[in-house]
């Protein structure tokens, strides 16, 4: 059983929802990466999504793009990100780590080399934003060969036929992008999310995470009542961006802790 | 005989092209693909497009025999397909009209565009004014500075110009930003991509709208010279003017097709935009193609004196034409392009765009190696007024 499946099974038994924070690897600096990941776990993260910096993050808003640029100033490449995760794994063998990024760094390394290295370093899932199912057949084979989960996105505009296609290819969990636009956008419509999730659940048997637009305990709690997992990215990146080097670990811890409490509160209600 | 019929129905040119975008854009691209398939073969749509090209753009653009320059170079005859004479001064208007007509039929009230040199931005602003549609143009702040005249033109035409401050602040970043706008405003917005890049169906659609260049040339060459040219030469950034000229000739294997990329300060300097000459295949801006990238797959900032060629990718069809050896791709430096700019001004009284000057510079090398009976057809894709400040700043003998 994969680490991701174990986490969701355990949560289901406990009647709790997953909290999945997203940070960009190498932001604010490479040396902070492992401590930040440890802090996320301490604050209650169930799974960590780690962004692989890319020069042209087309699907991301300005907040995550800036974090990517900060990481790239330190020349953090895909290989460095894998090394960071291997380092994190020395002290943590249970928290799943999902890489989230764009196709080109993976293409540059090559499918075979990347998936072998990723397995070795303890990566559990990979979400490649610009590999839609149509272009993913070969890619998914390589991931499956190494038993790494292929995570896919679904959006409010995804039609039924594609949902079924994704349902067949997706492993671990699917990531529902809860609004139109880029990461970090505002205006989450919970009624839309609720009705779309019902449609997705009729086809998809693995857990569904919801992200994009979750900015505080209130929205996290509301989304947790609907989804299996809550993904928070831009809000955490903002905290990293606005914190001094001395305070960044503590500030991120408190933010994630407050999201955790809000989500657990939702579970009890 | 093999008839060229790419892309396939998934938008693939061999291993290149495709639809490499986030899920959030898939539905919009699918809507566009379905609508374009419908109007691609629709007689009314094609008739309106042809009528606009004739009466609004001023097509057909002539083929001009650059006799003095040819004689000076002492070899093959140089013929210029005068896209610089189009309304707005470049080939970009052909595609902008096609896409705007499609946007109108799809009921979109707002168009957005990315631009490098500003020619596509001007073309988009122009057609938006012509059809009464709101227009927002994304332009890297570096390009805003070096193409100020075109920024003014877009604003005078009623468009909003948004300077893009992210990344290298050039064309690729403008494209990123336009994509972000599109994904956020998918309901009412049509994204007019200016080149044969981006996700399917853009490379095919832009090619189809630009193919008027090559189709006219086939007729004009037959009428005026009784035969087709020996080679076609065009500059390649994203590659829309080149594919527009090449595409109708692809099945005619006797005719050489030569794409000219920007070698900037020279290939060995690392400061260039010669994607097909130096790049490796990868995925950017929705398609798989050759890219200028580092060993980690990060896109490298490119350089060219010409903003319109300053792009780290290239249309996927060019990637395929290179791999299949149907077309050749070569590099021309900033200095060589400038020399050709001046030559065309002095010998023919025509001021070419710096983009087109790259094609001219290559033909200036090629012509003297061939006999006087050979015909070289160059796509003079745009006029050079927009580049006056850049050129004069580098020409020590031109002062007030």
XYZ file of C-alpha atoms in Angstrom:
669
model
C 0.000 0.000 0.000
C 1.329 3.421 -0.884
C 2.064 6.031 1.762
C -0.697 8.204 0.297
C -3.292 5.415 0.568
C -2.202 4.671 4.137
C -2.701 8.321 5.136
C -6.182 8.541 3.626
C -7.202 5.179 5.150
C -6.109 6.266 8.587
C -7.930 9.606 8.282
C -11.092 7.903 7.117
C -11.076 5.620 10.143
C -10.590 8.675 12.357
C -13.283 10.618 10.509
C -10.814 13.379 9.654
C -9.838 15.242 6.497
C -6.358 15.653 5.050
C -4.466 18.922 5.108
C -2.029 19.260 2.197
C 0.187 22.346 2.336
C 2.140 23.386 -0.774
C 5.530 25.059 -0.674
C 8.060 25.694 -3.416
C 11.291 23.748 -3.003
C 14.164 26.136 -2.399
C 12.051 29.091 -1.263
C 13.150 31.156 0.584
C 16.453 29.269 0.354
C 17.516 25.653 -0.163
C 18.835 25.191 3.378
C 15.390 25.988 4.821
C 13.641 23.247 2.892
C 13.933 20.291 5.218
C 13.243 22.360 8.375
C 10.155 23.846 6.661
C 8.882 20.404 5.721
C 9.410 19.182 9.277
C 7.537 22.213 10.585
C 4.612 21.484 8.243
C 4.403 17.945 9.622
C 4.579 19.196 13.219
C 1.739 21.636 12.503
C -0.479 18.842 11.211
C 0.208 18.381 7.497
C -0.861 14.943 6.291
C 0.795 15.154 2.871
C 3.284 17.732 1.551
C 3.088 19.086 -1.975
C 6.467 20.333 -3.044
C 6.636 22.706 -5.988
C 9.506 22.186 -8.432
C 10.694 25.656 -9.475
C 10.206 26.469 -13.159
C 11.122 29.544 -15.162
C 7.689 29.778 -16.825
C 4.957 28.723 -14.378
C 2.048 29.437 -16.709
C -0.731 28.076 -14.488
C 0.400 29.898 -11.370
C -0.449 33.329 -10.105
C 2.089 35.988 -9.096
C 2.617 34.643 -5.550
C 3.815 31.193 -6.591
C 5.669 32.608 -9.575
C 7.652 34.862 -7.220
C 8.474 31.897 -4.983
C 9.662 30.000 -8.051
C 11.868 32.956 -9.002
C 13.342 33.110 -5.470
C 14.194 29.408 -5.645
C 15.675 29.779 -9.121
C 17.990 32.524 -7.837
C 19.559 29.696 -5.841
C 19.615 27.540 -9.014
C 17.359 24.917 -7.467
C 16.777 22.273 -10.134
C 14.725 19.094 -10.182
C 17.721 17.042 -9.054
C 18.222 19.330 -6.043
C 14.562 18.971 -5.124
C 14.906 15.176 -5.136
C 17.995 15.423 -2.953
C 16.077 17.618 -0.472
C 13.331 15.022 -0.213
C 15.891 12.251 0.351
C 17.264 14.371 3.190
C 13.762 14.869 4.639
C 13.161 11.105 4.427
C 16.067 10.446 6.805
C 13.884 11.780 9.614
C 10.403 11.034 8.282
C 9.297 7.846 6.567
C 5.521 8.288 6.885
C 4.488 11.690 5.442
C 3.796 11.383 1.717
C 5.582 13.897 -0.511
C 4.047 14.858 -3.834
C 6.042 16.801 -6.397
C 4.078 19.407 -8.292
C 5.547 21.174 -11.268
C 5.785 21.575 -15.003
C 6.716 19.125 -17.715
C 9.963 20.571 -19.004
C 12.281 19.831 -16.041
C 11.036 16.226 -16.172
C 11.539 16.095 -19.951
C 15.054 17.446 -19.538
C 15.960 14.721 -17.008
C 14.140 11.982 -18.926
C 11.230 9.845 -17.715
C 13.291 6.818 -16.798
C 15.983 8.603 -14.851
C 13.500 10.877 -13.104
C 11.113 8.148 -11.946
C 13.977 5.926 -10.739
C 15.565 8.805 -8.800
C 12.191 9.927 -7.440
C 11.483 6.456 -6.072
C 14.928 6.267 -4.522
C 14.442 9.649 -2.813
C 11.043 8.776 -1.372
C 8.647 10.634 -3.664
C 5.088 9.269 -3.435
C 3.225 11.135 -6.139
C 3.849 13.510 -9.014
C 1.509 16.133 -10.443
C 2.770 17.583 -13.707
C 0.547 20.568 -14.363
C 0.963 20.653 -18.131
C 0.635 16.920 -18.791
C -3.095 16.437 -19.310
C -4.307 12.806 -19.634
C -4.149 12.963 -23.465
C -0.384 13.482 -23.402
C 0.328 11.250 -20.398
C 0.109 7.630 -21.543
C 3.856 6.985 -21.617
C 4.530 9.161 -18.601
C 2.004 7.304 -16.456
C 3.575 3.957 -17.452
C 6.928 5.114 -16.117
C 5.350 6.331 -12.868
C 3.447 3.088 -12.407
C 6.565 1.058 -13.004
C 8.095 2.751 -9.949
C 4.804 2.679 -8.031
C 4.626 6.452 -7.860
C 1.110 7.883 -7.905
C 0.105 9.955 -10.923
C -1.908 12.868 -9.543
C -4.190 14.692 -11.990
C -6.053 17.970 -11.935
C -9.763 18.382 -12.538
C -11.416 21.742 -13.020
C -14.923 23.226 -12.934
C -14.931 23.048 -16.744
C -13.893 19.379 -17.028
C -16.679 17.513 -18.882
C -17.990 14.103 -17.788
C -16.109 12.099 -20.416
C -12.778 13.512 -19.287
C -13.608 12.931 -15.626
C -13.997 9.256 -16.522
C -10.699 9.274 -18.389
C -8.927 10.845 -15.403
C -10.626 8.390 -13.053
C -8.897 5.553 -14.897
C -5.423 7.094 -14.926
C -5.307 8.875 -11.573
C -3.699 7.311 -8.520
C -3.391 8.501 -4.910
C -5.863 11.364 -5.044
C -7.182 13.805 -7.603
C -6.743 17.507 -7.212
C -9.861 19.525 -7.942
C -9.038 23.102 -8.902
C -11.900 24.871 -7.227
C -12.112 27.947 -9.397
C -11.301 29.301 -12.793
C -8.004 31.099 -12.938
C -4.501 30.727 -11.615
C -3.240 29.801 -8.165
C -3.715 32.448 -5.505
C -6.962 33.789 -6.926
C -9.881 34.791 -4.726
C -13.632 34.177 -4.801
C -14.220 30.563 -4.002
C -17.836 29.527 -4.629
C -18.635 26.739 -2.175
C -21.960 25.822 -3.748
C -20.206 25.212 -7.059
C -17.598 23.098 -5.304
C -20.259 21.036 -3.532
C -22.221 20.223 -6.670
C -19.098 19.487 -8.747
C -17.702 17.197 -6.050
C -20.921 15.203 -6.053
C -20.508 14.737 -9.815
C -16.852 13.722 -9.404
C -17.634 11.250 -6.610
C -20.034 9.362 -8.855
C -17.059 8.437 -11.066
C -13.924 8.742 -8.959
C -13.245 6.267 -6.180
C -9.947 7.686 -4.873
C -9.892 10.693 -2.492
C -10.519 14.179 -3.857
C -8.459 17.140 -2.707
C -9.623 20.694 -3.315
C -7.278 23.604 -3.827
C -7.034 27.130 -5.320
C -8.652 29.933 -3.327
C -8.280 28.573 0.212
C -6.912 31.451 2.244
C -7.956 31.070 5.876
C -9.456 28.826 8.545
C -12.965 29.663 7.394
C -12.539 28.562 3.785
C -10.388 25.599 4.857
C -13.133 24.454 7.230
C -15.855 24.899 4.631
C -13.894 22.980 1.982
C -12.990 20.227 4.460
C -16.676 19.622 5.027
C -16.993 18.781 1.312
C -13.678 17.249 0.203
C -11.311 14.523 1.409
C -8.359 16.873 1.461
C -7.698 20.604 1.591
C -4.739 21.960 -0.409
C -3.325 25.336 0.630
C -0.545 26.932 -1.411
C -0.418 30.645 -2.110
C -1.443 31.619 1.436
C 1.531 29.696 2.877
C 3.898 31.105 0.256
C 2.750 34.609 1.253
C 3.646 33.815 4.854
C 7.110 32.683 3.761
C 7.511 35.779 1.593
C 6.504 38.160 4.376
C 8.473 36.580 7.207
C 12.009 37.358 8.275
C 14.472 34.498 8.109
C 14.363 34.105 11.896
C 10.580 33.965 12.074
C 9.639 32.034 8.946
C 9.519 28.584 10.568
C 7.413 29.770 13.510
C 5.060 31.810 11.317
C 4.461 28.959 8.883
C 3.937 26.584 11.813
C 1.264 28.850 13.356
C -0.526 29.377 10.064
C -0.670 25.676 9.218
C -1.611 24.823 12.798
C -4.566 27.235 12.593
C -5.692 25.647 9.306
C -5.407 22.223 10.936
C -7.596 23.298 13.879
C -10.185 24.803 11.563
C -10.334 21.624 9.470
C -10.563 19.337 12.497
C -13.319 21.586 13.841
C -15.192 21.009 10.609
C -14.860 17.265 11.045
C -16.518 17.368 14.428
C -19.428 19.523 13.332
C 3.411 10.809 -53.805
C 3.229 11.674 -50.135
C 0.786 14.428 -49.353
C 1.635 16.373 -46.249
C -1.323 16.282 -43.881
C -0.026 17.281 -40.461
C -0.951 17.875 -37.749
C -2.870 14.734 -36.769
C -6.173 15.149 -34.959
C -4.418 15.616 -31.619
C -2.325 18.435 -33.003
C 0.885 16.420 -33.315
C 3.544 17.080 -35.930
C 5.506 13.861 -35.427
C 6.637 14.046 -31.784
C 5.995 17.817 -31.618
C 2.958 20.000 -30.961
C 0.091 18.593 -28.889
C -1.857 20.072 -26.006
C 0.384 20.527 -22.959
C -1.688 22.772 -20.717
C -3.252 22.647 -17.280
C -6.712 21.153 -16.975
C -8.149 24.637 -16.472
C -7.468 25.488 -20.144
C -8.590 22.220 -21.716
C -12.272 23.079 -22.100
C -11.493 26.424 -23.742
C -9.081 24.814 -26.199
C -11.594 22.109 -26.990
C -14.260 24.748 -27.687
C -11.817 26.570 -29.942
C -10.817 23.378 -31.758
C -14.428 22.405 -32.436
C -15.378 25.897 -33.611
C -12.319 26.228 -35.797
C -12.928 22.814 -37.388
C -16.410 24.035 -38.189
C -15.430 27.376 -39.744
C -12.269 26.095 -41.402
C -14.440 24.581 -44.115
C -17.306 27.054 -43.912
C -17.782 28.916 -47.192
C -19.276 32.041 -45.573
C -16.455 32.317 -43.087
C -13.785 31.837 -45.746
C -15.495 34.347 -48.050
C -15.594 36.975 -45.302
C -11.935 36.290 -44.475
C -10.947 36.645 -48.144
C -12.964 39.854 -48.482
C -11.301 41.392 -45.422
C -7.852 40.416 -46.698
C -8.586 42.092 -50.010
C -10.299 45.308 -48.937
C -8.948 45.900 -45.440
C -5.432 44.458 -45.609
C -4.844 45.284 -49.273
C -3.987 41.791 -50.491
C -2.595 40.315 -52.587
C 0.785 41.652 -51.564
C 3.054 41.959 -54.612
C 6.216 40.054 -55.365
C 8.908 42.607 -56.065
C 12.122 41.880 -57.943
C 14.968 43.547 -56.060
C 17.018 44.079 -59.212
C 19.611 46.583 -58.025
C 20.375 44.618 -54.887
C 20.505 41.351 -56.829
C 22.888 42.888 -59.354
C 25.036 44.294 -56.570
C 25.287 40.878 -54.914
C 26.039 39.324 -58.277
C 24.217 36.022 -58.238
C 20.679 34.711 -57.927
C 17.699 37.010 -58.408
C 16.116 38.152 -55.164
C 12.344 38.409 -55.070
C 10.509 39.939 -52.118
C 7.022 38.936 -51.009
C 5.894 42.326 -49.787
C 4.040 41.584 -46.546
C 5.426 44.926 -45.337
C 2.851 46.608 -47.582
C -0.076 45.098 -45.694
C -2.250 47.347 -43.563
C -0.396 47.758 -40.212
C 2.874 46.920 -41.920
C 3.404 43.218 -41.381
C 2.060 39.740 -42.044
C 0.591 39.571 -38.526
C -2.679 41.169 -39.654
C -3.618 38.094 -41.753
C -3.866 35.906 -38.679
C -5.344 38.597 -36.429
C -8.260 39.026 -38.833
C -8.844 35.295 -39.076
C -8.926 34.863 -35.314
C -11.020 37.984 -34.713
C -13.617 36.743 -37.204
C -13.651 33.451 -35.333
C -13.951 35.250 -31.974
C -16.949 37.143 -33.289
C -18.650 33.990 -34.474
C -17.966 32.388 -31.093
C -19.670 35.328 -29.376
C -16.577 36.507 -27.469
C -16.691 40.172 -26.451
C -13.054 40.537 -25.458
C -9.784 39.597 -27.129
C -6.352 39.366 -25.557
C -2.972 39.042 -27.231
C 0.714 38.754 -26.407
C 3.264 40.684 -28.377
C 7.031 40.910 -28.715
C 7.935 43.486 -31.339
C 4.449 44.904 -31.064
C 3.399 43.954 -34.591
C 0.966 41.294 -33.450
C -0.270 43.600 -30.678
C -0.895 46.335 -33.235
C -2.615 43.863 -35.551
C -4.841 42.638 -32.712
C -5.645 46.174 -31.540
C -6.447 47.063 -35.140
C -8.892 44.249 -35.743
C -10.458 44.759 -32.304
C -11.157 48.376 -33.288
C -12.363 47.251 -36.705
C -14.894 44.818 -35.163
C -15.715 46.764 -32.003
C -14.229 44.290 -29.505
C -12.385 45.127 -26.264
C -8.646 44.386 -26.556
C -5.942 43.827 -23.939
C -2.340 43.303 -25.072
C 0.353 41.793 -22.852
C 3.885 42.949 -23.608
C 7.135 42.382 -21.705
C 8.307 45.630 -20.123
C 11.671 45.315 -21.918
C 9.802 45.210 -25.233
C 7.536 48.105 -24.200
C 10.686 50.159 -23.917
C 12.356 49.109 -27.166
C 9.145 49.246 -29.244
C 7.609 52.447 -27.869
C 6.135 53.495 -31.229
C 4.053 50.338 -31.416
C 2.859 50.822 -27.819
C 1.572 54.235 -28.824
C -0.115 52.764 -31.893
C -1.923 50.135 -29.810
C -3.113 52.757 -27.341
C -4.307 55.048 -30.126
C -6.293 52.122 -31.468
C -8.046 51.828 -28.128
C -6.272 48.781 -26.703
C -5.048 48.430 -23.149
C -1.346 47.573 -23.047
C -0.232 45.688 -19.931
C 3.549 45.702 -19.356
C 4.687 42.324 -17.971
C 7.335 42.521 -15.252
C 7.871 38.825 -14.562
C 10.708 36.585 -15.771
C 12.824 38.021 -18.569
C 10.108 40.634 -19.289
C 9.963 39.742 -22.984
C 7.717 37.789 -25.355
C 7.659 34.477 -23.449
C 6.560 36.230 -20.263
C 3.882 38.148 -22.161
C 2.616 34.762 -23.397
C 2.559 33.380 -19.821
C 0.580 36.398 -18.648
C -1.908 36.233 -21.527
C -2.508 32.542 -20.733
C -3.227 33.497 -17.117
C -5.713 36.133 -18.232
C -7.383 33.615 -20.534
C -7.734 30.936 -17.870
C -9.318 33.505 -15.540
C -11.732 35.003 -18.113
C -12.479 31.987 -20.227
C -16.188 32.705 -20.681
C -16.037 35.968 -22.638
C -12.419 36.092 -23.822
C -10.728 34.924 -27.021
C -6.947 34.628 -26.939
C -5.426 35.690 -30.282
C -2.028 33.970 -30.339
C 0.279 35.695 -32.812
C 2.496 32.868 -33.895
C 2.407 29.184 -34.841
C 3.145 28.118 -31.257
C 0.948 27.383 -28.265
C -1.324 24.381 -27.779
C -3.351 22.781 -30.584
C -5.251 24.121 -32.539
C -3.186 27.348 -32.543
C -0.165 26.185 -34.578
C -2.475 24.776 -37.245
C -4.957 27.641 -37.180
C -2.362 30.417 -37.361
C -0.610 28.526 -40.174
C -3.866 28.223 -42.102
C -4.548 31.966 -41.787
C -0.971 32.832 -42.828
C -0.898 30.326 -45.688
C -2.425 33.017 -47.906
C 1.186 34.242 -48.305
C 2.400 31.044 -49.966
C -0.810 30.461 -51.919
C -0.572 33.914 -53.472
C 3.117 33.379 -54.197
C 2.440 30.168 -56.119
C 0.004 32.012 -58.400
C 2.134 35.147 -58.749
C 5.322 33.231 -59.530
C 3.574 31.266 -62.233
C 2.008 34.383 -63.755
C 5.054 36.637 -63.601
C 8.007 34.271 -63.909
C 6.424 31.195 -65.464
C 7.913 29.031 -62.730
C 8.286 28.608 -58.998
C 11.308 29.901 -57.027
C 14.347 27.730 -56.307
C 14.269 28.546 -52.611
C 12.048 30.197 -50.041
C 13.685 32.192 -47.261
C 11.966 33.594 -44.171
C 12.903 34.616 -40.644
C 11.805 32.392 -37.749
C 10.998 33.488 -34.223
C 7.843 31.569 -33.450
C 7.727 31.059 -37.202
C 4.368 32.309 -38.486
C 5.546 34.262 -41.536
C 7.858 31.402 -42.506
C 5.187 28.737 -42.212
C 2.759 30.986 -44.099
C 5.149 31.025 -47.042
C 6.411 27.427 -46.712
C 3.213 25.502 -46.072
C 1.647 25.631 -49.562
C 5.042 24.564 -50.974
C 5.721 21.643 -48.601
C 4.823 18.897 -51.074
C 7.033 20.473 -53.730
C 10.296 18.833 -52.678
C 12.404 20.556 -55.338
C 12.017 23.895 -53.616
C 14.371 24.546 -50.723
C 12.847 26.077 -47.619
C 15.214 28.007 -45.369
C 14.246 29.415 -41.980
C 16.533 32.087 -40.554
C 16.852 32.374 -36.785
C 18.359 35.144 -34.696
C 21.960 34.336 -33.784
C 22.136 37.565 -31.717
C 25.713 38.241 -30.648
C 26.741 34.945 -32.250
C 25.888 31.341 -31.384
C 29.133 30.863 -29.454
C 28.371 33.924 -27.264
C 25.330 32.173 -25.778
C 23.362 35.391 -26.346
C 21.021 34.489 -29.180
C 17.559 33.122 -29.978
C 18.539 30.354 -32.424
C 16.208 27.699 -31.052
C 16.333 25.113 -33.833
C 20.084 25.526 -34.286
C 21.022 25.105 -30.623
C 17.958 23.963 -28.650
C 16.698 20.614 -27.406
C 13.109 19.296 -27.488
C 10.966 20.018 -24.443
C 7.571 21.368 -23.408
C 6.690 25.058 -23.138
C 3.623 27.185 -23.783
C 1.356 24.252 -24.493
C 3.370 22.323 -27.056
C 6.397 20.069 -27.418
C 9.069 21.675 -29.540
C 12.716 22.736 -29.572
C 13.575 25.035 -26.659
C 16.546 27.029 -25.512
C 16.990 25.619 -22.025
C 19.589 24.800 -19.421
C 20.474 21.310 -18.171
C 17.686 21.533 -15.551
C 15.026 22.250 -18.155
C 14.727 25.920 -17.185
C 14.088 28.252 -20.089
C 17.052 30.534 -20.766
C 16.680 34.231 -21.560
C 17.317 34.767 -25.234
C 18.753 37.718 -27.074
C 18.089 39.302 -30.419
C 18.217 42.874 -31.660
C 14.803 42.092 -33.076
C 12.093 41.743 -30.428
C 9.955 39.620 -32.737
C 12.604 36.889 -32.909
C 13.522 37.039 -29.219
C 11.743 33.829 -28.206
C 13.192 30.632 -26.651
C 10.758 28.300 -28.430
C 9.636 27.799 -32.012
C 6.489 26.541 -33.681
C 6.207 22.725 -33.484
C 5.746 22.402 -37.238
C 9.182 23.940 -37.769
C 10.607 21.408 -35.296
C 9.098 18.682 -37.444
C 10.251 20.223 -40.734
C 13.770 20.366 -39.303
C 13.813 16.758 -38.071
C 12.335 15.486 -41.330
C 14.939 17.511 -43.262
C 12.242 19.204 -45.341
C 13.416 22.650 -44.239
C 16.844 24.012 -43.278
C 17.408 26.411 -40.409
C 20.319 28.817 -40.165
C 21.392 31.689 -37.890
C 22.067 35.353 -38.632
C 23.666 37.705 -36.101
C 22.456 41.156 -35.036
C 25.237 42.792 -37.043
C 24.512 40.811 -40.199
C 20.807 41.680 -39.942
C 21.638 45.368 -39.498
C 23.856 45.319 -42.564
C 21.024 43.817 -44.603
C 18.630 46.434 -43.231
C 20.899 49.194 -44.535
C 21.468 47.417 -47.848
C 17.783 47.142 -48.623
C 17.258 50.799 -47.692
C 20.084 51.951 -49.976
C 19.634 49.612 -52.945
C 15.867 49.306 -53.095
C 14.362 52.161 -51.082
C 12.647 49.678 -48.807
C 13.058 49.788 -45.039
C 12.592 46.225 -43.731
C 11.706 45.190 -40.198
C 14.702 43.909 -38.231
C 12.982 40.518 -38.110
C 12.788 40.338 -41.912
C 16.333 41.703 -42.125
C 17.539 38.346 -40.805
C 16.043 36.588 -43.833
C 17.542 39.256 -46.097
C 20.972 38.851 -44.509
C 20.945 35.140 -45.237
C 19.862 35.682 -48.810
C 22.722 38.154 -49.202
C 25.067 35.286 -48.339
C 23.266 32.720 -50.471
C 22.608 34.711 -53.666
C 26.270 35.208 -54.712
C 26.852 31.431 -54.509
C 24.154 30.733 -57.102
C 23.733 31.486 -60.788
C 21.892 34.545 -62.096
C 19.064 32.367 -63.364
C 18.128 31.193 -59.864
C 15.150 32.762 -58.098
C 15.154 33.274 -54.336
C 11.828 34.290 -52.788
C 12.203 36.091 -49.459
C 9.284 36.833 -47.203
C 9.642 40.521 -46.398
C 7.393 40.006 -43.386
C 7.267 43.570 -42.084
C 8.366 47.144 -42.515
C 11.052 48.735 -40.385
C 9.572 52.010 -39.172
C 9.149 50.523 -35.695
C 12.879 49.746 -35.572
C 14.127 53.171 -36.569
C 15.270 54.140 -33.060
C 17.173 50.865 -32.599
C 18.901 51.118 -35.956
C 19.773 54.814 -35.765
C 21.245 54.336 -32.276
C 23.665 51.781 -33.769
C 24.484 53.719 -36.969
C 27.264 56.202 -36.196
C 26.971 57.904 -39.609
C 23.299 58.871 -39.162
C 22.898 62.079 -37.144
C 20.527 65.031 -37.127
